[in-house]
CSV table of C-alpha atoms in Angstrom, one decimal:
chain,number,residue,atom,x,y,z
A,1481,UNK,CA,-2.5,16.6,-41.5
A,1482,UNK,CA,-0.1,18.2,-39.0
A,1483,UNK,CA,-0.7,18.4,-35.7
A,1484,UNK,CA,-1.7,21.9,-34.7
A,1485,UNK,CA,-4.7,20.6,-37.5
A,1486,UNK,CA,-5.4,18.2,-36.1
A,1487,UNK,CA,-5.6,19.9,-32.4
A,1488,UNK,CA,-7.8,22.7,-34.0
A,1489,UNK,CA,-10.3,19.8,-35.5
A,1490,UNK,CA,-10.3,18.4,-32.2
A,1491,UNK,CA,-10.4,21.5,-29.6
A,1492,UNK,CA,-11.4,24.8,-31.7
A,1493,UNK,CA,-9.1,27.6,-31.0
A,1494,UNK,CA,-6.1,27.1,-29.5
A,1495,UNK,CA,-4.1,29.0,-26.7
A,1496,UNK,CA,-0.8,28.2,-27.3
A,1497,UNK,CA,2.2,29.2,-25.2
A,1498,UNK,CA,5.6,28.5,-25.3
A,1499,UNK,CA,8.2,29.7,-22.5
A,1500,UNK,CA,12.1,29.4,-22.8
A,1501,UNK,CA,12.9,28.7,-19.4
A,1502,UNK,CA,16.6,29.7,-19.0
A,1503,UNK,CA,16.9,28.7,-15.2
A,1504,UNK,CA,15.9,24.9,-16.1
A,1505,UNK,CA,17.6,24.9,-19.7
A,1506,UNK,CA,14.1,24.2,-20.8
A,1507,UNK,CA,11.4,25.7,-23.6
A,1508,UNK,CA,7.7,24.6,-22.9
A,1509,UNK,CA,4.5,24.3,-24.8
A,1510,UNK,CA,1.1,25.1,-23.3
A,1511,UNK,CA,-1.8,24.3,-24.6
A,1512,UNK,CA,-5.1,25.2,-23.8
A,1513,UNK,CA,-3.0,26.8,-20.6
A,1514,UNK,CA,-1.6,23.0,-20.2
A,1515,UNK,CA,2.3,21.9,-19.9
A,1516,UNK,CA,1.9,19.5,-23.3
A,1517,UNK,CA,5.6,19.2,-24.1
A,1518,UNK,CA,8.9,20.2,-22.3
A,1519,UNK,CA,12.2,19.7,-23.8
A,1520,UNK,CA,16.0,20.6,-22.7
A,1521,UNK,CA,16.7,24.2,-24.7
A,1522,UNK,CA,20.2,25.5,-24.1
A,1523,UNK,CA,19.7,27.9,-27.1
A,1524,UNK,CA,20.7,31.7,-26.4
A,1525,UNK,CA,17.4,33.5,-28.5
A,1526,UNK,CA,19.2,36.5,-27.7
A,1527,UNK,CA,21.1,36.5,-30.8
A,1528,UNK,CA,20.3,38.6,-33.3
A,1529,UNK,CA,17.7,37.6,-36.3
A,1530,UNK,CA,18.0,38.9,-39.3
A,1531,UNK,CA,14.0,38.5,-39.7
A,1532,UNK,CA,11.3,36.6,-38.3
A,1533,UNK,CA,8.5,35.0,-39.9
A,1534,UNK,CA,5.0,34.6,-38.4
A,1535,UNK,CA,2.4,32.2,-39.8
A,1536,UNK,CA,5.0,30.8,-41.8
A,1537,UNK,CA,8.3,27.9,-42.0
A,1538,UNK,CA,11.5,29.5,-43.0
A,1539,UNK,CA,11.3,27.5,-45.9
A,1540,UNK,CA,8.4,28.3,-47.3
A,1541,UNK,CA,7.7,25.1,-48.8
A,1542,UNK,CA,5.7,23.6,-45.8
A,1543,UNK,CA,3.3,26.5,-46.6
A,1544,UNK,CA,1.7,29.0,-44.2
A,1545,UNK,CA,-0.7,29.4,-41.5
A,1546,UNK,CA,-4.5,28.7,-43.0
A,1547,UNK,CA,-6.3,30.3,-39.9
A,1548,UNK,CA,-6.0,33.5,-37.6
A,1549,UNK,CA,-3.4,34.6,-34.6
A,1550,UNK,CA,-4.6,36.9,-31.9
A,1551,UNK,CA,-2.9,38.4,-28.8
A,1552,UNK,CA,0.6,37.2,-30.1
A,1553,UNK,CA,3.4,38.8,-27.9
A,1554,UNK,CA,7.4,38.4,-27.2
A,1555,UNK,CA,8.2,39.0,-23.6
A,1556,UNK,CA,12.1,39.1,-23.3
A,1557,UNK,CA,12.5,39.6,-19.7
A,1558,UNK,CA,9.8,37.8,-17.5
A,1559,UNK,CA,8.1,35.1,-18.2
A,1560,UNK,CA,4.3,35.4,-18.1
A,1561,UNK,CA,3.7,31.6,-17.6
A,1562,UNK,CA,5.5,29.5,-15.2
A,1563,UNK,CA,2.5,26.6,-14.5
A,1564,UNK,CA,-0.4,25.5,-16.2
A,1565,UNK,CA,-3.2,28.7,-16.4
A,1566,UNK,CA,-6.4,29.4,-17.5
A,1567,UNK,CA,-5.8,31.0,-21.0
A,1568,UNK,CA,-7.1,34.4,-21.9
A,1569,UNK,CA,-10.7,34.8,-22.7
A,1570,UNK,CA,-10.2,38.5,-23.5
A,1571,UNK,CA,-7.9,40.8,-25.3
A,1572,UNK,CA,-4.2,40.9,-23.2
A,1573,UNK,CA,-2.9,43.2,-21.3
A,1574,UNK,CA,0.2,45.6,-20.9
A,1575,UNK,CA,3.1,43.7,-19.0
């Protein structure tokens, strides 16, 4: 069982955030609108992909996402979450 399975048997949906904060060489998951794990991220993501993959590994052999996304957005410039929040209950909006 992995552990965003394990989190969805636990909680139900999941809000899940994560913020590359380039100020404090960090990248940060929310969860639930919680700070749940921080680590040191110099990575520059403003390279150039060739393609990106949602619901799935780059290698496909871990498999794919067996449930739903909603709301999923990229922000490049601003980060919308800084703290812990109270996750969306409703459809987002424009930034």
């Amino acid at each position: 069982m992995t552990l965003v399975e394990h989190l969805v048997q636990q909680l139900g949906q999941l809000d899940i955030a994560f913020v590359r904060n380039y100020s404090g060489n960090s990248l940060i998951m929310y969860v639930n609108g919680i700070n749940s794990w921080e680590v040191t991220n110099t990575r520059d993501y403003d390279e150039l992909f060739t393609s990106a993959k949602i619901g799935s590994y780059a290698d496909s052999s871990y498999g794919y996402l067996q449930g739903f996304l909603s709301n999923f957005r990229i922000n490049k410039t601003t980060a919308l979450y800084t703290a812990d929040f109270i996750p969306p209950t409703r459809e987002l909006k424009k930034v």
